[in-house]
CSV table of C-alpha atoms and ligand atoms in Angstrom, one decimal:
chain,number,residue,atom,x,y,z
D,740,MET,CA,-32.4,-7.1,-11.1
D,741,GLU,CA,-34.0,-6.1,-7.8
D,742,PRO,CA,-31.6,-6.0,-4.9
D,743,SER,CA,-32.1,-8.7,-2.2
D,744,PRO,CA,-33.2,-7.5,1.3
D,745,ALA,CA,-30.4,-5.7,3.2
D,746,THR,CA,-28.2,-7.4,5.7
D,747,ARG,CA,-26.9,-5.4,8.7
D,748,VAL,CA,-23.4,-5.2,10.1
D,749,THR,CA,-21.7,-2.7,12.3
D,750,CYS,CA,-19.0,-2.0,9.7
D,751,CYS,CA,-18.8,-2.8,6.0
D,752,ILE,CA,-15.4,-2.4,4.3
D,753,ALA,CA,-15.2,-2.3,0.5
D,754,GLY,CA,-11.8,-3.7,-0.6
D,755,CYS,CA,-9.5,-6.3,0.9
D,756,GLY,CA,-6.1,-4.8,0.2
D,757,PRO,CA,-3.7,-4.1,3.1
D,758,ALA,CA,-6.0,-1.3,4.4
D,759,GLY,CA,-9.3,-3.2,4.3
D,760,ALA,CA,-7.8,-6.5,5.5
D,761,VAL,CA,-6.0,-5.0,8.5
D,762,LEU,CA,-9.0,-2.9,9.5
D,763,GLY,CA,-11.2,-5.9,9.3
D,764,LEU,CA,-8.9,-7.9,11.5
D,765,LEU,CA,-8.6,-5.2,14.1
D,766,LEU,CA,-12.3,-4.5,14.3
D,767,ALA,CA,-13.2,-8.2,14.5
D,768,ARG,CA,-10.5,-8.7,17.1
D,769,ALA,CA,-12.2,-6.0,19.2
D,770,GLY,CA,-15.6,-7.7,18.8
D,771,VAL,CA,-17.1,-5.4,16.2
D,772,ASP,CA,-19.0,-7.3,13.5
D,773,VAL,CA,-17.4,-6.5,10.2
D,774,LEU,CA,-18.1,-7.5,6.6
D,775,VAL,CA,-15.3,-7.1,4.1
D,776,LEU,CA,-16.2,-7.2,0.3
D,777,GLU,CA,-13.4,-7.9,-2.2
D,778,LYS,CA,-14.2,-7.8,-5.9
D,779,HIS,CA,-11.5,-10.3,-6.9
D,780,GLY,CA,-11.7,-14.1,-6.3
D,781,ASP,CA,-8.2,-14.3,-4.7
D,782,PHE,CA,-5.3,-12.1,-3.9
D,783,LEU,CA,-3.1,-13.5,-6.7
D,784,ARG,CA,-3.0,-10.5,-8.9
D,785,ASP,CA,-0.3,-8.4,-10.6
D,786,PHE,CA,2.6,-7.3,-8.6
D,787,ARG,CA,1.4,-4.6,-6.2
D,788,GLY,CA,4.3,-3.9,-3.9
D,789,ASP,CA,5.9,-6.1,-1.4
D,790,THR,CA,7.6,-4.1,1.3
D,791,LEU,CA,6.7,-4.5,5.0
D,792,HIS,CA,8.6,-1.9,6.9
D,793,PRO,CA,9.9,-2.1,10.5
D,794,SER,CA,7.0,0.1,11.7
D,795,THR,CA,4.5,-2.4,10.2
D,796,LEU,CA,6.3,-5.4,11.6
D,797,ARG,CA,6.2,-3.7,15.0
D,798,LEU,CA,2.4,-3.4,14.7
D,799,PHE,CA,2.1,-7.1,14.0
D,800,ASP,CA,4.4,-7.6,17.0
D,801,GLU,CA,1.9,-5.6,19.1
D,802,LEU,CA,-0.8,-8.0,17.9
D,803,GLY,CA,1.4,-11.0,18.9
D,804,LEU,CA,1.5,-12.1,15.2
D,805,ALA,CA,5.0,-10.9,14.0
D,806,ASP,CA,6.7,-14.3,14.4
D,807,GLN,CA,4.0,-16.1,12.5
D,808,LEU,CA,4.0,-13.4,9.8
D,809,LEU,CA,7.7,-13.7,9.4
D,810,ASP,CA,7.3,-17.5,9.0
D,811,VAL,CA,5.7,-16.7,5.7
D,812,PRO,CA,8.5,-16.9,3.0
D,813,HIS,CA,10.1,-13.5,2.5
D,814,GLN,CA,13.4,-11.8,2.0
D,815,GLU,CA,15.0,-9.3,4.3
D,816,ALA,CA,17.2,-6.3,3.5
D,817,GLN,CA,19.1,-4.6,6.3
D,818,VAL,CA,20.8,-2.2,3.9
D,819,LEU,CA,19.6,-0.6,0.6
D,820,GLY,CA,22.3,0.0,-1.9
D,821,VAL,CA,22.6,1.8,-5.2
D,822,THR,CA,25.1,0.9,-7.9
D,823,THR,CA,26.2,3.8,-10.1
D,824,ASP,CA,28.8,4.3,-12.8
D,825,ALA,CA,30.9,5.9,-10.1
D,826,GLY,CA,30.7,2.9,-7.7
D,827,ASP,CA,28.4,1.5,-5.1
D,828,PHE,CA,26.7,3.6,-2.5
D,829,THR,CA,24.6,2.8,0.6
D,830,LEU,CA,21.3,4.7,0.6
D,831,ALA,CA,19.7,3.5,3.8
D,832,ASP,CA,21.0,1.4,6.7
D,833,PHE,CA,18.2,-0.1,8.7
D,834,ARG,CA,20.6,-1.6,11.3
D,835,ARG,CA,20.7,1.9,12.7
D,836,LEU,CA,17.1,1.8,13.7
D,837,PRO,CA,15.9,1.2,17.3
D,838,GLY,CA,13.9,-1.9,18.2
D,839,ARG,CA,13.7,-5.5,17.1
D,840,TYR,CA,12.9,-5.0,13.4
D,841,ARG,CA,15.9,-3.5,11.7
D,842,PHE,CA,15.2,-4.6,8.1
D,843,LEU,CA,12.7,-4.4,5.3
D,844,ALA,CA,10.8,-7.6,4.7
D,845,PHE,CA,9.9,-8.3,1.0
D,846,MET,CA,6.9,-10.4,1.1
D,847,PRO,CA,4.5,-10.9,-1.9
D,848,GLN,CA,1.4,-8.9,-1.2
D,849,TRP,CA,-0.9,-11.9,-1.8
D,850,ASP,CA,0.9,-13.9,0.9
D,851,PHE,CA,0.7,-11.0,3.3
D,852,LEU,CA,-3.1,-10.6,2.6
D,853,ASP,CA,-3.6,-14.4,2.9
D,854,PHE,CA,-1.9,-14.2,6.3
D,855,VAL,CA,-4.0,-11.3,7.6
D,856,VAL,CA,-7.3,-12.8,6.3
D,857,GLY,CA,-6.3,-16.2,7.7
D,858,GLN,CA,-6.0,-14.6,11.2
D,859,ALA,CA,-9.2,-12.6,10.8
D,860,ARG,CA,-11.2,-15.6,9.7
D,861,GLN,CA,-10.6,-17.2,13.1
D,862,LEU,CA,-12.6,-14.5,14.7
D,863,PRO,CA,-16.4,-14.9,14.9
D,864,SER,CA,-17.3,-11.3,14.0
D,865,PHE,CA,-15.3,-11.3,10.8
D,866,GLU,CA,-16.8,-12.1,7.4
D,867,LEU,CA,-15.1,-11.8,4.0
D,868,ARG,CA,-16.9,-12.1,0.8
D,869,MET,CA,-14.8,-12.6,-2.3
D,870,GLU,CA,-16.0,-11.8,-5.8
D,871,ALA,CA,-18.2,-9.2,-4.2
D,872,GLU,CA,-17.9,-5.8,-5.9
D,873,ALA,CA,-19.1,-2.7,-4.1
D,874,LEU,CA,-21.3,-0.7,-6.5
D,875,GLY,CA,-22.5,2.4,-4.7
D,876,VAL,CA,-23.5,3.8,-1.4
D,877,LEU,CA,-26.9,3.8,0.3
D,878,GLU,CA,-27.9,7.2,1.7
D,879,GLU,CA,-30.5,8.5,4.0
D,880,GLY,CA,-30.8,12.2,4.8
D,881,GLY,CA,-27.2,12.9,3.5
D,882,ARG,CA,-25.7,10.1,5.6
D,883,VAL,CA,-24.2,7.0,4.1
D,884,THR,CA,-26.0,4.0,5.6
D,885,GLY,CA,-24.3,1.2,3.7
D,886,LEU,CA,-23.6,0.0,0.2
D,887,THR,CA,-24.8,-2.1,-2.7
D,888,TRP,CA,-22.7,-4.9,-4.0
D,889,ARG,CA,-22.8,-7.5,-6.8
D,890,ASP,CA,-21.9,-11.1,-6.3
D,891,ARG,CA,-20.2,-13.4,-8.8
D,892,ALA,CA,-23.6,-14.4,-10.3
D,893,GLY,CA,-24.5,-10.8,-10.9
D,894,ALA,CA,-27.1,-10.6,-8.1
D,895,VAL,CA,-27.2,-7.2,-6.4
D,896,HIS,CA,-27.3,-7.0,-2.6
D,897,GLN,CA,-27.5,-4.3,0.1
D,898,VAL,CA,-25.6,-4.0,3.3
D,899,ARG,CA,-26.6,-1.5,6.0
D,900,ALA,CA,-23.8,-0.5,8.3
D,901,ARG,CA,-23.1,2.1,11.0
D,902,LEU,CA,-19.9,2.7,9.2
D,903,THR,CA,-18.9,2.1,5.5
D,904,VAL,CA,-15.2,2.2,4.7
D,905,ALA,CA,-13.9,2.7,1.2
D,906,ALA,CA,-10.6,0.8,1.2
D,907,ASP,CA,-11.0,0.1,-2.6
D,908,GLY,CA,-7.7,1.4,-3.7
D,909,ARG,CA,-6.4,4.3,-5.8
D,910,ASP,CA,-9.2,4.1,-8.4
D,911,SER,CA,-11.8,4.0,-5.6
D,912,GLY,CA,-15.3,3.9,-7.1
D,913,LEU,CA,-16.9,4.5,-3.7
D,914,ARG,CA,-15.1,7.8,-3.1
D,915,ARG,CA,-16.3,8.9,-6.6
D,916,VAL,CA,-19.9,8.0,-6.0
D,917,ALA,CA,-19.7,9.6,-2.6
D,918,GLY,CA,-18.5,12.8,-4.2
D,919,LEU,CA,-15.4,13.4,-2.1
D,920,PRO,CA,-13.1,16.0,-3.7
D,921,ARG,CA,-9.6,15.0,-4.6
D,922,ARG,CA,-6.4,16.9,-5.2
D,923,GLU,CA,-4.0,15.6,-7.8
D,924,PHE,CA,-0.3,16.3,-8.0
D,925,GLY,CA,1.7,16.2,-11.2
D,926,VAL,CA,4.1,13.2,-11.4
D,927,PRO,CA,7.1,13.2,-13.9
D,928,ILE,CA,7.6,9.4,-13.9
D,929,ASP,CA,5.9,6.1,-14.7
D,930,VAL,CA,7.3,2.7,-13.9
D,931,LEU,CA,7.6,-0.5,-16.0
D,932,TRP,CA,7.4,-3.7,-13.8
D,933,PHE,CA,8.7,-7.1,-15.0
D,934,ARG,CA,10.5,-10.1,-13.6
D,935,LEU,CA,13.6,-12.0,-14.6
D,936,PRO,CA,15.0,-15.2,-13.1
D,937,ARG,CA,17.5,-14.9,-10.2
D,938,ARG,CA,20.6,-17.0,-10.1
D,939,PRO,CA,22.8,-17.8,-7.0
D,940,THR,CA,25.7,-15.9,-8.6
D,941,ASP,CA,23.7,-12.7,-8.8
D,942,ALA,CA,23.9,-9.8,-6.4
D,943,PRO,CA,23.1,-11.0,-2.9
D,944,GLN,CA,20.1,-8.7,-2.2
D,945,SER,CA,17.7,-6.0,-3.5
D,946,PHE,CA,19.5,-2.9,-4.9
D,947,GLY,CA,19.1,0.0,-7.2
D,948,ARG,CA,20.9,0.7,-10.4
D,949,LEU,CA,21.3,4.4,-11.3
D,950,ALA,CA,22.9,5.8,-14.5
D,951,ALA,CA,22.3,8.9,-16.7
D,952,GLY,CA,18.8,8.6,-18.0
D,953,HIS,CA,18.0,5.4,-16.0
D,954,LEU,CA,16.9,4.1,-12.6
D,955,LEU,CA,16.1,0.4,-12.0
D,956,VAL,CA,15.2,-1.1,-8.7
D,957,LEU,CA,15.7,-4.9,-8.4
D,958,ILE,CA,13.7,-6.6,-5.6
D,959,ASP,CA,15.0,-10.0,-4.6
D,960,ARG,CA,12.0,-12.4,-4.7
D,961,GLY,CA,14.1,-15.5,-4.1
D,962,ALA,CA,13.7,-17.3,-7.4
D,963,TYR,CA,13.4,-14.1,-9.5
D,964,TRP,CA,14.0,-10.4,-9.5
D,965,GLN,CA,11.0,-8.1,-9.5
D,966,ILE,CA,12.3,-5.2,-11.5
D,967,ALA,CA,11.1,-1.6,-11.6
D,968,TYR,CA,12.3,0.4,-14.6
D,969,LEU,CA,11.6,4.1,-14.3
D,970,ILE,CA,10.6,6.0,-17.5
D,971,PRO,CA,9.5,9.6,-18.0
D,972,LYS,CA,5.8,10.2,-17.6
D,973,ASP,CA,3.7,8.9,-20.6
D,974,ALA,CA,6.9,7.7,-22.4
D,975,VAL,CA,5.5,4.1,-22.6
D,976,ASP,CA,4.0,4.5,-26.1
D,977,GLU,CA,7.3,5.7,-27.5
D,978,LEU,CA,9.1,2.8,-25.8
D,979,HIS,CA,6.5,0.4,-27.4
D,980,GLN,CA,7.3,1.9,-30.8
D,981,ALA,CA,11.0,1.5,-30.3
D,982,GLY,CA,10.4,-2.2,-29.6
D,983,LEU,CA,11.0,-4.6,-26.8
D,984,GLY,CA,14.6,-5.1,-27.9
D,985,ARG,CA,15.4,-1.6,-26.8
D,986,LEU,CA,14.3,-2.4,-23.2
D,987,ARG,CA,16.1,-5.7,-23.2
D,988,ASP,CA,19.4,-4.0,-24.4
D,989,SER,CA,19.0,-1.3,-21.8
D,990,VAL,CA,18.5,-3.7,-18.9
D,991,ALA,CA,21.5,-5.9,-20.1
D,992,GLU,CA,23.7,-2.8,-20.3
D,993,LEU,CA,22.7,-1.5,-16.9
D,994,VAL,CA,22.8,-4.8,-15.1
D,995,PRO,CA,25.3,-7.0,-17.0
D,996,PHE,CA,24.5,-10.2,-15.0
D,997,LEU,CA,21.0,-10.1,-16.5
D,998,ALA,CA,22.3,-10.0,-20.1
D,999,ASP,CA,22.0,-13.8,-20.4
D,1000,ARG,CA,18.3,-13.8,-19.5
D,1001,VAL,CA,16.7,-10.6,-20.8
D,1002,GLY,CA,15.4,-12.7,-23.7
D,1003,GLU,CA,12.9,-14.1,-21.2
D,1004,LEU,CA,11.0,-10.8,-21.8
D,1005,ARG,CA,9.2,-12.2,-24.8
D,1006,SER,CA,6.4,-9.7,-25.4
D,1007,TRP,CA,5.0,-6.5,-23.9
D,1008,GLU,CA,2.6,-8.8,-22.1
D,1009,ASP,CA,5.5,-9.6,-19.7
D,1010,VAL,CA,5.9,-5.9,-18.9
D,1011,ARG,CA,3.3,-4.0,-16.8
D,1012,THR,CA,3.1,-0.3,-16.8
D,1013,LEU,CA,2.3,1.5,-13.5
D,1014,ARG,CA,1.0,5.0,-14.3
D,1015,VAL,CA,2.2,6.7,-11.2
D,1016,GLN,CA,-0.3,8.9,-9.6
D,1017,VAL,CA,-0.1,11.0,-6.4
D,1018,ASP,CA,-3.3,12.4,-5.0
D,1019,ARG,CA,-5.1,13.0,-1.8
D,1020,LEU,CA,-8.7,13.6,-0.8
D,1021,ARG,CA,-9.4,16.9,0.6
D,1022,ARG,CA,-12.0,15.3,2.9
D,1023,TRP,CA,-11.6,11.6,3.7
D,1024,PHE,CA,-15.1,11.2,5.1
D,1025,ARG,CA,-18.8,11.9,4.9
D,1026,PRO,CA,-21.3,11.1,7.6
D,1027,GLY,CA,-21.3,7.3,7.7
D,1028,LEU,CA,-18.4,6.9,5.3
D,1029,LEU,CA,-14.6,6.9,5.7
D,1030,CYS,CA,-11.8,6.4,3.1
D,1031,ILE,CA,-8.5,4.9,4.0
D,1032,GLY,CA,-5.3,3.7,2.3
D,1033,ASP,CA,-4.9,4.4,-1.4
D,1034,ALA,CA,-8.6,5.4,-1.6
D,1035,ALA,CA,-7.7,8.4,0.5
D,1036,HIS,CA,-4.2,9.1,-0.9
D,1037,ALA,CA,-2.5,7.4,-3.8
D,1038,MET,CA,1.3,7.3,-3.1
D,1039,SER,CA,4.2,7.4,-5.5
D,1040,PRO,CA,6.2,4.1,-5.4
D,1041,ILE,CA,9.3,6.0,-4.1
D,1042,GLY,CA,10.3,4.4,-0.8
D,1043,GLY,CA,7.7,1.6,-1.2
D,1044,VAL,CA,5.6,3.1,1.5
D,1045,GLY,CA,2.0,2.5,0.1
D,1046,ILE,CA,1.3,-0.7,2.0
D,1047,ASN,CA,2.7,0.7,5.2
D,1048,LEU,CA,0.7,3.9,5.1
D,1049,ALA,CA,-2.5,1.9,4.3
D,1050,VAL,CA,-1.8,-0.4,7.3
D,1051,HIS,CA,-1.2,2.5,9.6
D,1052,ASP,CA,-4.4,4.2,8.4
D,1053,ALA,CA,-6.2,1.0,9.3
D,1054,VAL,CA,-4.7,0.9,12.8
D,1055,ALA,CA,-5.5,4.6,13.4
D,1056,ALA,CA,-9.1,4.1,12.2
D,1057,ALA,CA,-9.5,1.1,14.5
D,1058,ASN,CA,-8.0,2.9,17.5
D,1059,LEU,CA,-10.3,5.9,17.1
D,1060,LEU,CA,-13.5,4.1,16.0
D,1061,VAL,CA,-13.8,0.8,17.9
D,1062,ARG,CA,-15.3,2.4,21.0
D,1063,PRO,CA,-18.0,4.5,19.2
D,1064,LEU,CA,-18.7,1.6,16.9
D,1065,ARG,CA,-19.2,-0.7,19.8
D,1066,ASP,CA,-21.4,1.6,21.9
D,1067,GLY,CA,-23.4,3.0,19.0
D,1068,THR,CA,-22.2,6.6,19.3
D,1069,LEU,CA,-20.3,6.9,16.1
D,1070,ALA,CA,-20.4,10.5,14.8
D,1071,THR,CA,-18.8,12.3,12.0
D,1072,ARG,CA,-16.3,13.9,14.4
D,1073,HIS,CA,-14.8,10.5,15.0
D,1074,LEU,CA,-14.2,10.1,11.3
D,1075,ALA,CA,-12.7,13.6,11.1
D,1076,ARG,CA,-10.3,12.5,13.8
D,1077,VAL,CA,-9.0,9.7,11.6
D,1078,GLN,CA,-8.2,12.1,8.8
D,1079,LEU,CA,-6.6,14.5,11.3
D,1080,ARG,CA,-4.4,11.8,12.7
D,1081,ARG,CA,-3.3,10.5,9.3
D,1082,LEU,CA,-3.0,13.7,7.4
D,1083,LEU,CA,0.4,14.8,8.6
D,1084,PRO,CA,2.2,11.5,7.8
D,1085,THR,CA,0.5,11.5,4.4
D,1086,VAL,CA,1.4,15.1,3.5
D,1087,VAL,CA,5.0,14.8,4.7
D,1088,ILE,CA,5.6,11.6,2.8
D,1089,GLN,CA,3.9,12.8,-0.4
D,1090,LEU,CA,5.9,16.1,-0.1
D,1091,GLY,CA,9.1,14.1,0.2
D,1092,GLN,CA,8.2,11.8,-2.7
D,1093,ARG,CA,7.3,14.8,-4.9
D,1094,THR,CA,10.6,16.5,-4.0
D,1095,ILE,CA,12.6,13.4,-4.9
D,1096,GLN,CA,10.7,13.1,-8.1
D,1097,ASP,CA,11.2,16.7,-9.2
D,1098,ARG,CA,14.7,17.4,-7.9
D,1099,PHE,CA,16.3,14.0,-8.4
D,1100,LEU,CA,14.4,11.7,-10.7
D,1101,SER,CA,13.5,14.2,-13.4
D,1102,PRO,CA,17.1,15.4,-13.9
D,1103,LEU,CA,18.3,11.8,-13.7
D,1104,LEU,CA,15.9,10.6,-16.4
D,1105,ALA,CA,16.9,13.6,-18.5
D,1106,GLY,CA,20.5,12.3,-18.3
D,1107,ARG,CA,21.9,14.8,-15.8
D,1108,VAL,CA,24.0,12.9,-13.3
D,1109,PRO,CA,27.3,14.1,-12.0
D,1110,ALA,CA,30.2,11.8,-13.0
D,1111,LYS,CA,31.1,11.3,-9.4
D,1112,GLY,CA,27.6,10.2,-8.5
D,1113,PRO,CA,24.8,12.3,-7.1
D,1114,LEU,CA,25.8,14.6,-4.2
D,1115,VAL,CA,23.4,13.1,-1.8
D,1116,LEU,CA,24.8,9.6,-2.3
D,1117,ARG,CA,28.4,11.0,-1.9
D,1118,ALA,CA,27.3,12.7,1.4
D,1119,LEU,CA,25.8,9.5,2.7
D,1120,ARG,CA,29.0,7.6,1.9
D,1121,HIS,CA,31.1,10.3,3.6
D,1122,TYR,CA,29.0,10.4,6.7
D,1123,PRO,CA,27.7,6.9,7.2
D,1124,VAL,CA,25.7,8.0,10.3
D,1125,LEU,CA,23.4,9.8,7.8
D,1126,GLN,CA,22.4,6.5,6.3
D,1127,GLY,CA,20.1,6.1,9.4
D,1128,VAL,CA,18.1,9.1,8.2
D,1129,PRO,CA,16.5,7.6,5.1
D,1130,ALA,CA,16.2,4.3,7.0
D,1131,ARG,CA,14.2,6.1,9.7
D,1132,LEU,CA,12.0,8.0,7.2
D,1133,VAL,CA,11.3,4.9,5.1
D,1134,GLY,CA,11.3,2.3,7.9
D,1135,LEU,CA,9.5,4.1,10.7
D,1136,GLY,CA,7.8,6.9,8.8
D,1137,VAL,CA,6.1,9.9,10.4
D,1138,LEU,CA,3.8,9.4,13.4
D,1139,PRO,CA,3.8,5.6,13.3
D,1140,GLU,CA,0.7,4.1,14.9
D,1141,HIS,CA,0.5,1.6,17.8
D,1142,VAL,CA,-2.3,-1.0,18.3
D,1143,ARG,CA,-4.5,0.4,21.0
D,1144,THR,CA,-7.7,-1.7,20.3
D,1145,PRO,CA,-8.5,-4.4,22.7
D,1146,ALA,CA,-8.9,-8.1,21.9
D,1147,ALA,CA,-12.5,-9.0,22.3
D,1148,ALA,CA,-12.0,-11.4,25.1
D,1149,ALA,CA,-10.6,-8.6,27.2
D,1150,ALA,CA,-13.1,-6.0,26.1
D,1151,PRO,CA,-16.6,-5.3,27.4
D,1152,ALA,CA,-19.4,-7.1,25.5
D,1153,PRO,CA,-20.3,-5.3,22.2
D,1154,ALA,CA,-23.6,-3.5,22.0
D,1155,PRO,CA,-26.5,-5.7,20.8
D,1156,ALA,CA,-26.7,-5.8,17.0
D,1157,ALA,CA,-30.2,-4.3,16.9
D,1158,THR,CA,-30.1,-1.2,19.1
D,1159,PRO,CA,-32.5,1.7,18.7
D,1160,THR,CA,-29.7,3.6,16.9
D,1161,TRP,CA,-30.5,1.5,13.9
D,1162,ALA,CA,-34.1,2.6,13.5
D,1163,GLY,CA,-34.5,4.0,10.0
D,1164,GLY,CA,-30.7,3.7,9.5
D,1165,ARG,CA,-30.1,6.8,11.6
D,1166,PRO,CA,-27.6,6.8,14.4
D,1167,ALA,CA,-28.5,8.2,17.8
D,1168,SER,CA,-25.8,10.8,17.7
D,1169,GLY,CA,-24.9,11.8,14.2
D,1170,SER,CA,-23.0,14.4,12.3
L,1079,FAD,C1,2.9,-1.9,-9.4
L,1079,FAD,C2,2.9,-1.4,-8.0
L,1079,FAD,C3,4.0,-1.5,-7.2
L,1079,FAD,C4,3.9,-1.0,-5.9
L,1079,FAD,N1,5.0,-1.2,-5.1
L,1079,FAD,C5,4.9,-0.9,-3.7
L,1079,FAD,C6,6.0,-1.3,-2.8
L,1079,FAD,O1,7.0,-1.8,-3.2
L,1079,FAD,N2,5.8,-1.1,-1.5
L,1079,FAD,C7,4.6,-0.5,-1.0
L,1079,FAD,O2,4.5,-0.3,0.2
L,1079,FAD,N3,3.6,-0.1,-1.9
L,1079,FAD,C8,3.8,-0.4,-3.2
L,1079,FAD,N4,2.7,-0.1,-4.0
L,1079,FAD,C9,1.5,0.6,-3.5
L,1079,FAD,C10,0.7,-0.4,-2.7
L,1079,FAD,O3,0.5,-1.6,-3.4
L,1079,FAD,C11,-0.6,0.3,-2.3
L,1079,FAD,O4,-0.3,1.6,-1.7
L,1079,FAD,C12,-1.3,-0.5,-1.3
L,1079,FAD,O5,-1.6,-1.8,-1.8
L,1079,FAD,C13,-2.6,0.3,-0.9
L,1079,FAD,O6,-3.4,-0.6,-0.1
L,1079,FAD,P1,-5.0,-0.3,-0.1
L,1079,FAD,O7,-5.5,-1.5,0.7
L,1079,FAD,O8,-5.3,1.0,0.3
L,1079,FAD,O9,-5.4,-0.5,-1.6
L,1079,FAD,P2,-5.2,-1.7,-2.6
L,1079,FAD,O10,-4.0,-2.5,-2.3
L,1079,FAD,O11,-5.3,-1.1,-4.0
L,1079,FAD,O12,-6.5,-2.6,-2.3
L,1079,FAD,C14,-7.8,-2.3,-2.7
L,1079,FAD,C15,-8.6,-3.5,-2.8
L,1079,FAD,O13,-9.9,-3.2,-3.1
L,1079,FAD,C16,-10.4,-4.1,-4.1
L,1079,FAD,N5,-11.5,-3.3,-4.8
L,1079,FAD,C17,-11.4,-2.3,-5.7
L,1079,FAD,N6,-12.6,-1.9,-6.1
L,1079,FAD,C18,-13.5,-2.7,-5.4
L,1079,FAD,C19,-14.9,-2.7,-5.3
L,1079,FAD,N7,-15.7,-1.9,-6.0
L,1079,FAD,N8,-15.5,-3.6,-4.5
L,1079,FAD,C20,-14.8,-4.5,-3.8
L,1079,FAD,N9,-13.4,-4.5,-3.8
L,1079,FAD,C21,-12.8,-3.6,-4.6
L,1079,FAD,C22,-9.2,-4.4,-5.0
L,1079,FAD,O14,-9.4,-5.6,-5.7
L,1079,FAD,C23,-8.1,-4.5,-3.9
L,1079,FAD,O15,-8.0,-5.8,-3.4
L,1079,FAD,C24,2.8,-0.5,-5.4
L,1079,FAD,C25,1.6,-0.4,-6.2
L,1079,FAD,C26,1.7,-0.8,-7.5
L,1079,FAD,C27,0.4,-0.7,-8.3
């Protein structure tokens, strides 16, 4: 089918996950016209991760939206604990953090995205198209000048944009067609995700359960527990062969209060496998194209940092790109600055995750746990002040961003949509 004539926007974003939605909101708020394309019809998909960290809540505070965001039903955890055969330990104490937000907020990702998109839709320069799948990039003279996308009826369209952003997640098709090189890191774990009902007599909040050969994380979602069950890499087939009963028995043994309801896991359909992957693009950009969020760096689930990194990428991109997007001077050096700004947090956190995976989780899944509990947990118990360190690393991260983009009302008028820089899809000042 022939593509329909191209539409033009200043920025086109592929993917409306946390990275794409927040970037769309910030650009539109600053008066940049932005089109976000999302291939799904809604945000109600599989469990994707729920944690909003204090640094992310602070960003919404800076936007004046934190109170409204926290009106969306969620659970809060001030302390993260781990139960072992040697007793209970505190892993991180968020009450030791500075500032107003001294807790993790667990909010279903679809509710978070609905909230962000709901705010963005109030802005005249924001447009979101659902069931719109980005297919490939448009190029002129080595520069990405937009993308092609398919609507729900199968019709193919073109969008021309000063900037195209790939925020299409860890299996990003755009970064692949754009030929951006990727570095993959070995990962020794995969994760099974499932949910079981939660009762008032259960543990009062989210916690981890650690035993020789096993680690479970139970996330309090109000009416149910969202449970992560760690397994060695690629062990899922073996587990399937052993049968679902083996998984049910293991969960009941590790968390006895769940024994009366593990039968609710009726088939493997109720259990999703997350094949954990950790990777990073060597270059996050090409002239006219920028990758952010999981498309630039897939994170391990350790610490539940993926959403937060994606949101901070979006804030950094908006901070650095609003001005050149508005005045038509966007050049490749501006895109390079986004990578430069976000590389250190990404590298540090991935390094930390890989160290925990290799030094702690691999021995644990192989059954090697000291009878008195892991040394690090004992140290945290002995010196409670240290419980602020993981809280800081997880809750605030490295180089947290601040919103520096203006709201459109306070900003100078945006450049006219059709400036000479658009002629032939080439910018006035390029790469
Ligand atoms: C099972 C699981 C559990 C997780 N747990 C946590 C957690 O507890 N805490 C945490 O912080 N992180 C967690 N994560 C990671 C977190 O979900 C991601 O890091 C985060 O969502 C990344 O945001 P993103 O916007 O970069 O990408 P994504 O959230 O992957 O969003 C990409 C979007 O692009 C869309 N898309 C894809 N291809 C196209 C296309 N061609 N055209 C248009 N749209 C497209 C997708 O539908 C999606 O909406 C978890 C991930 C998984 C899978």
